[in-house]
Amino acid sequence: MTERRAILSGSAFEEQIGYARAVVDGDWVHVSGTTGFDYTTMTISDDVVEQAEQCLRNIGAALAEAKCTFADVVRVRYLLPDREDFEPCWPVLRRCFGDVRPAATMLVCGLADPRMRIEIEVYARRPTA
């Protein structure tokens, strides 16, 4: 039987909306769209680059709990309300994904809270023993 388990970060949004930060489904890890909130304080920076860094810390924690790393990411989606905010984030994103080279898409769209300037979603495949 395939393992399926939810990974929760403690974000108030997970409880309010009814979702998990990530779901492990066998070898696959599906990480929900993750914003730049620091879930311990439920605060968010005004700066898009700082938000991107926090997104990646939040995603990294979910991946670690799923027993994988950024090196296992095969797909990433970037969602931003303002396309001009994307390029300043590139150096931060390259630190996590530059050697991994996952398939990637950037979409310009509205996000759930006007303080959110970037949201990142990833899919990873856990390494086999």
Coordinates of N, CA, C and O in Angstrom, one line a residue:
M1 N 0.8 -1.2 0.0 CA 0.0 0.0 0.0 C 0.9 1.2 0.0 O 1.9 1.3 0.7
T2 N 0.5 2.2 -0.8 CA 1.3 3.5 -0.9 C 1.1 4.3 0.3 O -0.1 4.5 0.8
E3 N 2.2 4.9 0.8 CA 2.1 5.8 2.0 C 1.5 7.1 1.5 O 1.8 7.6 0.5
R4 N 0.5 7.6 2.3 CA 0.0 8.9 2.1 C -0.1 9.6 3.4 O -0.8 9.1 4.3
R5 N 0.6 10.7 3.6 CA 0.5 11.4 4.9 C 0.6 12.9 4.7 O 1.3 13.4 3.7
A6 N 0.0 13.7 5.5 CA 0.0 15.1 5.5 C 1.1 15.6 6.4 O 1.4 15.1 7.4
I7 N 1.7 16.7 5.9 CA 2.7 17.4 6.7 C 2.2 18.8 7.0 O 1.8 19.5 6.1
L8 N 2.1 19.1 8.3 CA 1.5 20.4 8.7 C 2.6 21.3 9.2 O 3.5 20.8 9.9
S9 N 2.6 22.6 8.9 CA 3.6 23.5 9.3 C 3.2 24.3 10.6 O 4.1 25.0 11.2
G10 N 2.0 24.3 10.9 CA 1.5 25.1 12.0 C 0.9 26.4 11.6 O 0.5 27.2 12.4
S11 N 0.9 26.7 10.3 CA 0.3 27.9 9.7 C -1.2 27.9 10.1 O -1.9 26.9 9.9
A12 N -1.7 29.1 10.5 CA -3.1 29.3 10.8 C -3.9 29.0 9.6 O -5.1 28.6 9.7
F13 N -3.4 29.3 8.4 CA -4.1 29.1 7.2 C -4.5 27.6 6.9 O -5.6 27.4 6.4
E14 N -3.6 26.7 7.3 CA -3.9 25.3 7.1 C -5.2 24.9 7.8 O -6.0 24.2 7.2
E15 N -5.3 25.4 9.0 CA -6.5 25.0 9.8 C -7.7 25.8 9.3 O -8.8 25.2 9.1
Q16 N -7.6 27.1 9.0 CA -8.7 27.9 8.5 C -9.3 27.4 7.2 O -10.5 27.5 7.0
I17 N -8.4 27.1 6.3 CA -8.8 26.7 4.9 C -9.0 25.2 4.8 O -9.9 24.8 4.0
G18 N -8.2 24.4 5.5 CA -8.4 22.9 5.4 C -7.4 22.3 4.4 O -7.9 21.6 3.5
Y19 N -6.1 22.5 4.6 CA -5.2 21.9 3.7 C -3.9 21.6 4.5 O -3.8 22.0 5.6
A20 N -3.0 20.9 3.8 CA -1.7 20.6 4.4 C -0.6 21.3 3.7 O -0.7 21.6 2.5
R21 N 0.5 21.7 4.4 CA 1.7 22.3 3.8 C 2.2 21.4 2.7 O 2.6 21.9 1.6
A22 N 2.2 20.1 2.9 CA 2.6 19.1 1.9 C 1.9 17.8 2.2 O 1.4 17.5 3.2
V23 N 1.9 17.0 1.1 CA 1.4 15.7 1.2 C 2.4 14.7 0.5 O 2.9 15.0 -0.6
V24 N 2.8 13.7 1.3 CA 3.6 12.7 0.8 C 2.7 11.6 0.3 O 1.8 11.1 1.0
D25 N 2.9 11.2 -1.0 CA 2.1 10.2 -1.6 C 3.1 9.2 -2.3 O 3.6 9.4 -3.4
G26 N 3.5 8.2 -1.5 CA 4.5 7.2 -2.0 C 5.8 8.0 -2.1 O 6.3 8.6 -1.2
D27 N 6.4 7.9 -3.3 CA 7.7 8.6 -3.5 C 7.5 10.1 -3.8 O 8.5 10.8 -3.9
W28 N 6.3 10.6 -4.0 CA 6.1 11.9 -4.4 C 5.7 12.8 -3.2 O 5.0 12.4 -2.3
V29 N 6.2 14.0 -3.3 CA 5.9 15.0 -2.3 C 5.4 16.3 -3.0 O 6.0 16.8 -3.9
H30 N 4.2 16.6 -2.6 CA 3.5 17.8 -3.2 C 3.4 18.8 -2.1 O 2.7 18.7 -1.1
V31 N 4.2 19.9 -2.4 CA 4.2 21.0 -1.4 C 3.2 22.1 -1.9 O 3.4 22.6 -3.0
S32 N 2.3 22.5 -1.0 CA 1.3 23.5 -1.4 C 2.0 24.8 -1.7 O 3.1 25.1 -1.3
G33 N 1.2 25.7 -2.4 CA 1.7 27.0 -2.6 C 2.1 27.6 -1.2 O 1.3 27.6 -0.3
T34 N 3.3 28.1 -1.1 CA 3.8 28.6 0.2 C 4.3 30.0 0.0 O 5.0 30.4 -0.9
T35 N 3.8 30.8 1.0 CA 4.1 32.2 0.9 C 5.2 32.6 1.9 O 5.7 31.7 2.6
G36 N 5.5 33.9 2.1 CA 6.6 34.3 2.9 C 6.2 34.6 4.3 O 7.0 35.3 5.0
F37 N 5.1 34.0 4.8 CA 4.8 34.1 6.2 C 5.8 33.3 7.1 O 6.1 32.2 6.7
D38 N 6.2 33.9 8.2 CA 6.9 33.1 9.2 C 5.8 32.5 10.1 O 5.1 33.2 10.8
Y39 N 5.7 31.2 10.0 CA 4.5 30.6 10.6 C 4.6 30.6 12.1 O 3.6 30.4 12.8
T40 N 5.8 30.8 12.7 CA 5.8 30.8 14.2 C 5.2 32.1 14.7 O 4.7 32.1 15.8
T41 N 5.4 33.2 14.0 CA 4.9 34.5 14.4 C 3.7 35.0 13.5 O 3.1 36.0 13.9
M42 N 3.4 34.3 12.4 CA 2.4 34.7 11.5 C 2.6 36.2 11.0 O 1.7 36.9 10.9
T43 N 3.9 36.5 10.8 CA 4.2 37.8 10.2 C 4.8 37.6 8.9 O 5.3 36.5 8.5
I44 N 4.8 38.7 8.1 CA 5.4 38.6 6.7 C 6.1 40.0 6.4 O 5.6 41.0 6.8
S45 N 7.2 39.9 5.8 CA 8.0 41.1 5.4 C 7.3 41.8 4.3 O 6.6 41.2 3.5
D46 N 7.6 43.1 4.2 CA 7.1 43.8 3.0 C 7.9 43.6 1.8 O 7.5 43.9 0.7
D47 N 9.2 43.1 2.0 CA 10.2 43.0 0.9 C 10.0 41.6 0.2 O 10.0 40.6 0.8
V48 N 9.9 41.7 -1.1 CA 9.6 40.5 -1.9 C 10.8 39.5 -1.8 O 10.6 38.3 -1.8
V49 N 12.0 40.0 -1.8 CA 13.2 39.0 -1.7 C 13.2 38.3 -0.4 O 13.4 37.1 -0.3
E50 N 12.9 39.1 0.7 CA 12.8 38.4 2.0 C 11.6 37.5 2.1 O 11.7 36.4 2.7
Q51 N 10.5 37.8 1.4 CA 9.4 36.8 1.3 C 9.8 35.6 0.6 O 9.5 34.4 1.0
A52 N 10.6 35.7 -0.5 CA 11.0 34.5 -1.2 C 11.9 33.7 -0.4 O 11.8 32.4 -0.4
E53 N 12.8 34.3 0.4 CA 13.7 33.6 1.3 C 12.9 32.8 2.3 O 13.2 31.6 2.6
Q54 N 11.9 33.4 2.9 CA 11.0 32.8 3.9 C 10.2 31.6 3.2 O 10.1 30.6 3.8
C55 N 9.7 31.9 2.0 CA 9.0 30.8 1.3 C 9.9 29.5 1.2 O 9.4 28.4 1.5
L56 N 11.2 29.8 0.8 CA 12.1 28.6 0.7 C 12.4 28.0 2.0 O 12.6 26.8 2.1
R57 N 12.5 28.8 3.1 CA 12.7 28.1 4.4 C 11.5 27.3 4.8 O 11.7 26.1 5.3
N58 N 10.3 27.8 4.5 CA 9.1 27.0 4.8 C 9.0 25.7 4.0 O 8.7 24.7 4.5
I59 N 9.4 25.8 2.7 CA 9.4 24.7 1.8 C 10.4 23.7 2.2 O 10.2 22.5 2.3
G60 N 11.6 24.2 2.5 CA 12.7 23.3 2.9 C 12.4 22.5 4.2 O 12.7 21.3 4.3
A61 N 11.6 23.1 5.1 CA 11.2 22.4 6.3 C 10.2 21.3 6.0 O 10.3 20.2 6.5
A62 N 9.3 21.6 5.1 CA 8.4 20.6 4.6 C 9.1 19.4 3.9 O 8.8 18.2 4.1
L63 N 10.0 19.8 3.0 CA 10.8 18.7 2.3 C 11.6 17.9 3.3 O 11.6 16.6 3.2
A64 N 12.2 18.5 4.3 CA 13.0 17.7 5.3 C 12.1 16.8 6.0 O 12.5 15.6 6.2
E65 N 10.9 17.2 6.4 CA 10.0 16.3 7.1 C 9.5 15.2 6.2 O 9.2 14.1 6.7
A66 N 9.5 15.4 4.9 CA 9.2 14.3 4.0 C 10.4 13.5 3.6 O 10.3 12.6 2.7
K67 N 11.5 13.8 4.2 CA 12.8 13.0 4.0 C 13.3 13.3 2.6 O 13.8 12.3 1.9
C68 N 13.3 14.5 2.1 CA 14.0 14.9 0.9 C 14.5 16.3 1.0 O 14.3 16.9 2.0
T69 N 15.1 16.8 -0.1 CA 15.7 18.1 -0.1 C 15.3 18.9 -1.4 O 14.7 18.3 -2.3
F70 N 15.8 20.1 -1.5 CA 15.6 20.8 -2.8 C 16.2 20.0 -4.0 O 15.7 20.2 -5.1
A71 N 17.2 19.2 -3.7 CA 17.8 18.4 -4.8 C 16.8 17.4 -5.4 O 17.0 17.0 -6.5
D72 N 15.7 17.2 -4.7 CA 14.8 16.2 -5.2 C 13.6 16.9 -5.9 O 12.7 16.2 -6.4
V73 N 13.6 18.2 -6.0 CA 12.5 18.9 -6.6 C 12.5 18.7 -8.1 O 13.6 18.9 -8.7
V74 N 11.4 18.4 -8.7 CA 11.3 18.2 -10.1 C 10.5 19.2 -10.8 O 10.5 19.4 -12.0
R75 N 9.6 20.0 -10.0 CA 8.7 21.0 -10.6 C 8.6 22.1 -9.6 O 8.4 21.9 -8.4
V76 N 8.6 23.3 -10.1 CA 8.4 24.5 -9.2 C 7.5 25.5 -10.0 O 7.6 25.6 -11.2
R77 N 6.5 26.1 -9.2 CA 5.7 27.1 -9.8 C 5.8 28.4 -8.9 O 5.8 28.3 -7.7
Y78 N 6.1 29.5 -9.6 CA 6.1 30.8 -8.9 C 4.9 31.6 -9.2 O 4.5 31.7 -10.4
L79 N 4.2 32.1 -8.2 CA 3.0 32.9 -8.4 C 3.3 34.3 -7.8 O 3.6 34.4 -6.6
L80 N 3.1 35.3 -8.6 CA 3.3 36.7 -8.2 C 2.3 37.6 -8.7 O 1.9 37.5 -9.9
P81 N 1.8 38.5 -7.9 CA 0.8 39.5 -8.4 C 1.5 40.5 -9.3 O 0.8 41.1 -10.1
D82 N 2.8 40.8 -9.1 CA 3.5 41.8 -9.9 C 4.7 41.2 -10.6 O 5.7 40.8 -10.0
R83 N 4.7 41.1 -11.9 CA 5.8 40.5 -12.7 C 7.1 41.2 -12.4 O 8.2 40.5 -12.5
E84 N 7.1 42.4 -12.1 CA 8.3 43.2 -11.8 C 9.0 42.7 -10.5 O 10.2 42.9 -10.4
D85 N 8.3 42.0 -9.7 CA 8.9 41.4 -8.4 C 9.7 40.1 -8.7 O 10.5 39.7 -7.8
F86 N 9.5 39.5 -9.8 CA 10.2 38.2 -10.1 C 11.7 38.3 -10.2 O 12.4 37.6 -9.5
E87 N 12.2 39.1 -11.0 CA 13.6 39.2 -11.3 C 14.5 39.5 -10.0 O 15.5 38.8 -9.8
P88 N 14.0 40.4 -9.1 CA 14.8 40.6 -7.9 C 15.0 39.3 -7.1 O 15.9 39.1 -6.3
C89 N 14.1 38.3 -7.2 CA 14.1 37.1 -6.5 C 15.0 36.0 -7.1 O 15.4 35.0 -6.5
W90 N 15.5 36.2 -8.3 CA 16.2 35.2 -9.0 C 17.5 34.7 -8.3 O 17.7 33.5 -8.2
P91 N 18.3 35.6 -7.7 CA 19.4 35.0 -7.0 C 19.1 34.1 -5.8 O 19.7 33.1 -5.6
V92 N 18.0 34.4 -5.1 CA 17.5 33.6 -4.0 C 17.0 32.2 -4.6 O 17.4 31.2 -4.0
L93 N 16.3 32.3 -5.6 CA 15.8 31.0 -6.2 C 16.9 30.2 -6.8 O 16.9 29.0 -6.7
R94 N 17.9 30.8 -7.4 CA 19.0 30.1 -8.0 C 19.8 29.4 -6.9 O 20.3 28.3 -7.2
R95 N 19.9 29.9 -5.7 CA 20.6 29.2 -4.6 C 20.0 27.8 -4.3 O 20.7 26.9 -4.0
C96 N 18.7 27.7 -4.4 CA 18.0 26.4 -4.2 C 17.9 25.6 -5.4 O 18.0 24.4 -5.3
F97 N 17.7 26.2 -6.6 CA 17.3 25.4 -7.7 C 18.4 25.5 -8.9 O 18.2 24.8 -9.9
G98 N 19.4 26.3 -8.8 CA 20.4 26.5 -9.9 C 21.0 25.2 -10.3 O 21.2 25.0 -11.5
D99 N 21.4 24.3 -9.4 CA 22.0 23.0 -9.8 C 21.0 21.9 -10.0 O 21.3 21.0 -10.7
V100 N 19.8 22.1 -9.5 CA 18.8 21.1 -9.6 C 18.0 21.2 -11.0 O 17.7 20.2 -11.6
R101 N 17.8 22.4 -11.4 CA 17.1 22.7 -12.7 C 15.8 22.0 -12.8 O 15.5 21.2 -13.8
P102 N 14.8 22.2 -11.9 CA 13.5 21.6 -12.1 C 12.7 22.3 -13.2 O 13.1 23.4 -13.6
A103 N 11.7 21.7 -13.7 CA 10.8 22.3 -14.6 C 10.2 23.5 -13.8 O 9.9 23.3 -12.7
A104 N 10.0 24.6 -14.5 CA 9.5 25.8 -13.7 C 8.5 26.6 -14.6 O 8.6 26.7 -15.8
T105 N 7.6 27.2 -13.8 CA 6.6 28.1 -14.5 C 6.4 29.3 -13.5 O 6.4 29.2 -12.3
M106 N 6.3 30.5 -14.1 CA 6.0 31.7 -13.3 C 4.7 32.2 -13.9 O 4.5 32.4 -15.1
L107 N 3.7 32.5 -12.9 CA 2.4 33.0 -13.3 C 2.2 34.3 -12.6 O 2.5 34.5 -11.4
V108 N 1.6 35.3 -13.3 CA 1.2 36.5 -12.6 C -0.3 36.4 -12.3 O -1.1 36.1 -13.2
C109 N -0.6 36.5 -11.0 CA -2.0 36.3 -10.6 C -2.2 37.0 -9.2 O -1.2 37.3 -8.5
G110 N -3.4 37.1 -8.8 CA -3.7 37.6 -7.5 C -3.5 36.6 -6.4 O -3.6 35.4 -6.7
L111 N -3.0 37.0 -5.2 CA -2.8 36.0 -4.1 C -3.9 36.3 -3.1 O -4.6 37.4 -3.1
A112 N -4.0 35.4 -2.1 CA -5.1 35.5 -1.1 C -5.0 36.7 -0.2 O -6.1 37.1 0.3
D113 N -3.9 37.3 0.0 CA -3.7 38.4 0.9 C -2.8 39.4 0.2 O -1.8 39.1 -0.3
P114 N -3.2 40.7 0.3 CA -2.4 41.7 -0.5 C -1.0 41.9 0.0 O -0.2 42.4 -0.7
R115 N -0.7 41.4 1.3 CA 0.7 41.5 1.8 C 1.6 40.4 1.1 O 2.8 40.6 1.1
M116 N 1.0 39.4 0.5 CA 1.8 38.3 -0.2 C 2.2 38.8 -1.5 O 1.4 39.2 -2.4
R117 N 3.6 38.7 -1.7 CA 4.1 39.2 -3.0 C 4.7 38.1 -3.9 O 5.0 38.3 -5.0
I118 N 4.8 36.9 -3.3 CA 5.3 35.7 -4.0 C 4.7 34.5 -3.3 O 4.6 34.4 -2.1
E119 N 4.4 33.5 -4.1 CA 4.0 32.2 -3.6 C 4.7 31.1 -4.4 O 4.8 31.3 -5.6
I120 N 5.2 30.1 -3.8 CA 6.0 29.1 -4.5 C 5.4 27.7 -4.1 O 5.2 27.4 -3.0
E121 N 5.3 26.9 -5.2 CA 4.7 25.5 -5.0 C 5.8 24.6 -5.7 O 6.3 24.9 -6.7
V122 N 6.0 23.4 -5.0 CA 7.0 22.5 -5.6 C 6.5 21.1 -5.5 O 5.6 20.7 -4.7
Y123 N 7.0 20.3 -6.4 CA 6.8 18.8 -6.4 C 8.2 18.2 -6.3 O 9.1 18.6 -7.1
A124 N 8.3 17.2 -5.5 CA 9.6 16.5 -5.4 C 9.4 15.0 -5.4 O 8.3 14.5 -5.1
R125 N 10.4 14.3 -5.8 CA 10.4 12.8 -5.8 C 11.4 12.4 -4.8 O 12.6 12.7 -4.9
R126 N 11.0 11.7 -3.8 CA 11.9 11.2 -2.7 C 12.9 10.2 -3.3 O 12.5 9.4 -4.1
P127 N 14.1 10.3 -2.8 CA 15.1 9.3 -3.3 C 14.7 7.9 -2.8 O 14.2 7.7 -1.7
T128 N 15.0 6.9 -3.6 CA 14.8 5.5 -3.3 C 16.0 5.0 -2.6 O 17.1 5.3 -2.9
A129 N 15.8 4.1 -1.7 CA 16.9 3.5 -0.9 C 17.8 2.6 -1.8 O 17.4 2.1 -2.7

